[in-house]
Amino acid sequence: MCPSKWRRQSIYISSLTMATASALLSSPSLVSICDKSFIKPSCLTPPKLRLHKLSFVDQFLSNKYIPVAFFYPKPQREESNNNSQLSHIADLLQRSLSQTLVSYYPYAGKLRDNATVECNDIGAEFLSVQIKYPMSEILNHPHATDAESIVFPKDLPWKNNYEGGNLLVVQLSKFDCGGIAISACLSHKIGDGSSVINFLNDWANVTRDHTFVVPSPRFVGDSIFPSQNGPLIAPQSMSNVSECVQKRLIFPAAKVDALRAKIAVESGVENPTRAEVVSALLYKCATKSKAAASSSGNIQPSRLVHYLNVRTMMKPRLPRSTIGNLLSVFSTAATQDIELPRMVRNLRKEVEVAYKKDQVEQNELVLEVVESMKKGKLPFEENDENSTYFCSNLCKFPLYSVDFGWGKPERVCLANGPSKNYFFLKDYKTGRGVEARVMLQKQHMSAFECDEGLLQFASSSGV
């Protein structure tokens, strides 16, 4: 291997308003940066790999970051293994990151333009910070998604980065109680959620066992979705979190099973999935909340767009280790109050249709972008009469298997974003429950989080 650089405050926070709590947690006195460094791959990237050409789907996306964080209780000190001691964690993570970047070399490069990454080994940014606050207060905060933001690099999550910033930024947060959080913001230009999980698990495996050999990931670049008429000069998808708030909801396994069983009987859909029933419920409640905030009080036409990982739908199938934005979409529309059985039936039908398509020639995401550009519109553009809701399903992604050597994380979270009307679904930390992160406009969220149909199956605490 080639060498490389490698008061507890007693606050009754539950009585605070969201704005006050946010101001408290963003206070400079709570967070102090201990170190900032740049971690280069431990071996230089070969000249033949120096230019990474981005696919049409990559180019469609802005250079926003996918931000994910892992919270771990205080690592147990083991006299026989100094690496488990808190004082060695930053060094340990930096060394393993340097090794991992050899295989994930585009994340250590720079964006040359909207169609090319220059893999110049400039490295990933690594921040080490001290948080003068117990981790339990963050995890138990009544406005959890607001409180969790403290473990991400300031102002970075979901940011549209055009200034040549690093394509990977990591923050190690050390709490006064001894707990730690590891957050990573990875450029969406390089890969999708599946790509991010691959990287994080491989990095964790190297951290836990320095002899672990990172499987060689396949960076598909523009080999599957090339730009047919030249590269896109500018991205078509932008993140925008202004005037939006995020809500964390827990659907316990028993409640999800009850909802699935109920909808199975009423819809005739055999074994509806967790994602089908939960996304349909969130969509129904979100459209109702928008109607409640409108002057007419009427449900407006809308559609629910699900992002789809097409690796297993390709012929031949692509391996899990494939890195890139291997995505498509399927959608279903509603013009009135949503009936859950019908919605789930429509979702199932659209998924079945998607599996019968050629996901290169008939990719719905690519077709949406192409047709929108011909019309001089933005993809998925909406107006006052029509709304679009998006869902990314991360259920069954091994987020809670990311073990750097201190066991499974206490919580895995995504930063607020990327835009309004967005649902993220992922496994709850135990059992077959679902955790949903819901991003809505502020005036719609107040009605949404009080919806009795929603509260019958979900809570903010998981109880």
mmCIF file of C-alpha atoms in Angstrom, residues 170-299:
data_model
loop_
_atom_site.group_PDB
_atom_site.id
_atom_site.type_symbol
_atom_site.label_atom_id
_atom_site.label_comp_id
_atom_site.label_asym_id
_atom_site.label_seq_id
_atom_site.Cartn_x
_atom_site.Cartn_y
_atom_site.Cartn_z
ATOM 1 C CA VAL A 170 -17.074 13.559 6.091
ATOM 2 C CA GLN A 171 -17.670 14.811 9.617
ATOM 3 C CA LEU A 172 -16.763 12.931 12.791
ATOM 4 C CA SER A 173 -18.709 14.388 15.732
ATOM 5 C CA LYS A 174 -17.626 13.562 19.286
ATOM 6 C CA PHE A 175 -20.201 14.215 22.025
ATOM 7 C CA ASP A 176 -19.406 15.065 25.642
ATOM 8 C CA CYS A 177 -21.043 11.806 26.728
ATOM 9 C CA GLY A 178 -18.551 9.794 24.665
ATOM 10 C CA GLY A 179 -20.928 8.934 21.846
ATOM 11 C CA ILE A 180 -19.972 9.668 18.265
ATOM 12 C CA ALA A 181 -21.683 10.385 14.966
ATOM 13 C CA ILE A 182 -20.186 9.826 11.529
ATOM 14 C CA SER A 183 -21.794 11.748 8.700
ATOM 15 C CA ALA A 184 -20.936 11.661 5.035
ATOM 16 C CA CYS A 185 -22.122 13.890 2.195
ATOM 17 C CA LEU A 186 -21.508 12.212 -1.159
ATOM 18 C CA SER A 187 -22.039 13.830 -4.535
ATOM 19 C CA HIS A 188 -25.207 12.634 -6.272
ATOM 20 C CA LYS A 189 -23.346 13.160 -9.557
ATOM 21 C CA ILE A 190 -21.253 10.056 -8.838
ATOM 22 C CA GLY A 191 -23.991 7.718 -7.701
ATOM 23 C CA ASP A 192 -27.412 7.054 -6.213
ATOM 24 C CA GLY A 193 -28.492 5.724 -2.825
ATOM 25 C CA SER A 194 -27.337 2.203 -3.626
ATOM 26 C CA SER A 195 -23.899 3.566 -4.557
ATOM 27 C CA VAL A 196 -23.716 5.465 -1.273
ATOM 28 C CA ILE A 197 -24.578 2.387 0.787
ATOM 29 C CA ASN A 198 -21.938 0.343 -1.028
ATOM 30 C CA PHE A 199 -19.283 2.943 -0.277
ATOM 31 C CA LEU A 200 -20.245 3.366 3.376
ATOM 32 C CA ASN A 201 -20.322 -0.366 4.084
ATOM 33 C CA ASP A 202 -16.983 -0.917 2.368
ATOM 34 C CA TRP A 203 -15.429 1.988 4.299
ATOM 35 C CA ALA A 204 -16.846 0.612 7.552
ATOM 36 C CA ASN A 205 -15.510 -2.869 6.770
ATOM 37 C CA VAL A 206 -12.000 -1.516 6.175
ATOM 38 C CA THR A 207 -12.202 0.486 9.420
ATOM 39 C CA ARG A 208 -13.255 -2.584 11.365
ATOM 40 C CA ASP A 209 -10.711 -4.866 9.694
ATOM 41 C CA HIS A 210 -7.709 -3.299 7.978
ATOM 42 C CA THR A 211 -7.110 -6.560 6.065
ATOM 43 C CA PHE A 212 -10.522 -6.328 4.382
ATOM 44 C CA VAL A 213 -10.183 -6.164 0.603
ATOM 45 C CA VAL A 214 -12.651 -3.744 -0.961
ATOM 46 C CA PRO A 215 -14.553 -5.461 -3.790
ATOM 47 C CA SER A 216 -13.821 -3.697 -7.045
ATOM 48 C CA PRO A 217 -16.890 -1.559 -7.736
ATOM 49 C CA ARG A 218 -17.925 -1.037 -11.329
ATOM 50 C CA PHE A 219 -18.290 2.630 -12.262
ATOM 51 C CA VAL A 220 -20.577 2.492 -15.290
ATOM 52 C CA GLY A 221 -20.153 6.156 -16.209
ATOM 53 C CA ASP A 222 -21.942 6.894 -19.491
ATOM 54 C CA SER A 223 -21.825 3.303 -20.764
ATOM 55 C CA ILE A 224 -25.529 2.654 -20.051
ATOM 56 C CA PHE A 225 -27.219 6.056 -20.320
ATOM 57 C CA PRO A 226 -25.069 8.087 -22.739
ATOM 58 C CA SER A 227 -25.913 11.614 -23.844
ATOM 59 C CA GLN A 228 -27.325 11.140 -27.322
ATOM 60 C CA ASN A 229 -27.114 14.749 -28.503
ATOM 61 C CA GLY A 230 -24.120 15.982 -26.580
ATOM 62 C CA PRO A 231 -23.777 16.643 -22.850
ATOM 63 C CA LEU A 232 -26.233 18.703 -20.868
ATOM 64 C CA ILE A 233 -24.689 22.097 -20.214
ATOM 65 C CA ALA A 234 -26.473 22.442 -16.883
ATOM 66 C CA PRO A 235 -28.390 20.078 -14.578
ATOM 67 C CA GLN A 236 -32.170 19.918 -14.727
ATOM 68 C CA SER A 237 -32.842 18.851 -11.125
ATOM 69 C CA MET A 238 -32.139 21.197 -8.244
ATOM 70 C CA SER A 239 -32.479 20.849 -4.503
ATOM 71 C CA ASN A 240 -34.504 23.489 -2.664
ATOM 72 C CA VAL A 241 -35.277 23.268 1.031
ATOM 73 C CA SER A 242 -36.445 26.844 1.522
ATOM 74 C CA GLU A 243 -39.805 27.181 3.269
ATOM 75 C CA CYS A 244 -39.885 23.430 3.934
ATOM 76 C CA VAL A 245 -39.730 21.325 7.073
ATOM 77 C CA GLN A 246 -39.028 17.645 7.598
ATOM 78 C CA LYS A 247 -40.941 15.272 9.873
ATOM 79 C CA ARG A 248 -39.615 11.946 11.116
ATOM 80 C CA LEU A 249 -42.318 9.289 11.457
ATOM 81 C CA ILE A 250 -42.031 5.740 12.764
ATOM 82 C CA PHE A 251 -44.373 3.013 11.568
ATOM 83 C CA PRO A 252 -43.897 0.109 14.023
ATOM 84 C CA ALA A 253 -43.833 -3.367 12.501
ATOM 85 C CA ALA A 254 -47.174 -4.369 14.057
ATOM 86 C CA LYS A 255 -48.892 -1.283 12.643
ATOM 87 C CA VAL A 256 -47.350 -1.817 9.208
ATOM 88 C CA ASP A 257 -48.449 -5.456 9.196
ATOM 89 C CA ALA A 258 -51.967 -4.432 10.171
ATOM 90 C CA LEU A 259 -52.086 -1.843 7.387
ATOM 91 C CA ARG A 260 -50.760 -4.344 4.852
ATOM 92 C CA ALA A 261 -53.317 -6.969 5.870
ATOM 93 C CA LYS A 262 -56.172 -4.470 5.674
ATOM 94 C CA ILE A 263 -55.186 -3.197 2.238
ATOM 95 C CA ALA A 264 -54.557 -6.722 0.928
ATOM 96 C CA VAL A 265 -58.173 -7.646 1.671
ATOM 97 C CA GLU A 266 -59.631 -4.414 0.286
ATOM 98 C CA SER A 267 -57.436 -4.115 -2.821
ATOM 99 C CA GLY A 268 -56.954 -7.705 -3.893
ATOM 100 C CA VAL A 269 -53.189 -7.071 -4.093
ATOM 101 C CA GLU A 270 -51.288 -10.113 -2.908
ATOM 102 C CA ASN A 271 -48.795 -9.369 -0.142
ATOM 103 C CA PRO A 272 -48.536 -5.562 -0.561
ATOM 104 C CA THR A 273 -45.100 -4.301 0.394
ATOM 105 C CA ARG A 274 -44.260 -1.961 3.246
ATOM 106 C CA ALA A 275 -43.234 0.723 0.748
ATOM 107 C CA GLU A 276 -46.476 0.421 -1.211
ATOM 108 C CA VAL A 277 -48.787 0.860 1.776
ATOM 109 C CA VAL A 278 -46.728 3.486 3.640
ATOM 110 C CA SER A 279 -46.075 5.656 0.574
ATOM 111 C CA ALA A 280 -49.754 5.498 -0.381
ATOM 112 C CA LEU A 281 -50.754 6.608 3.126
ATOM 113 C CA LEU A 282 -48.221 9.455 3.171
ATOM 114 C CA TYR A 283 -49.391 10.584 -0.265
ATOM 115 C CA LYS A 284 -53.052 10.564 0.800
ATOM 116 C CA CYS A 285 -52.328 12.594 3.941
ATOM 117 C CA ALA A 286 -50.048 15.048 2.118
ATOM 118 C CA THR A 287 -52.660 15.840 -0.554
ATOM 119 C CA LYS A 288 -55.289 16.321 2.175
ATOM 120 C CA SER A 289 -52.986 18.700 4.070
ATOM 121 C CA LYS A 290 -52.438 20.784 0.945
ATOM 122 C CA ALA A 291 -56.189 20.970 0.355
ATOM 123 C CA ALA A 292 -56.741 22.047 3.977
ATOM 124 C CA ALA A 293 -54.291 24.923 3.481
ATOM 125 C CA SER A 294 -55.861 26.098 0.216
ATOM 126 C CA SER A 295 -58.624 28.670 -0.074
ATOM 127 C CA SER A 296 -60.984 26.206 -1.779
ATOM 128 C CA GLY A 297 -60.293 23.248 0.490
ATOM 129 C CA ASN A 298 -60.511 20.933 -2.522
ATOM 130 C CA ILE A 299 -58.159 18.076 -3.411
#
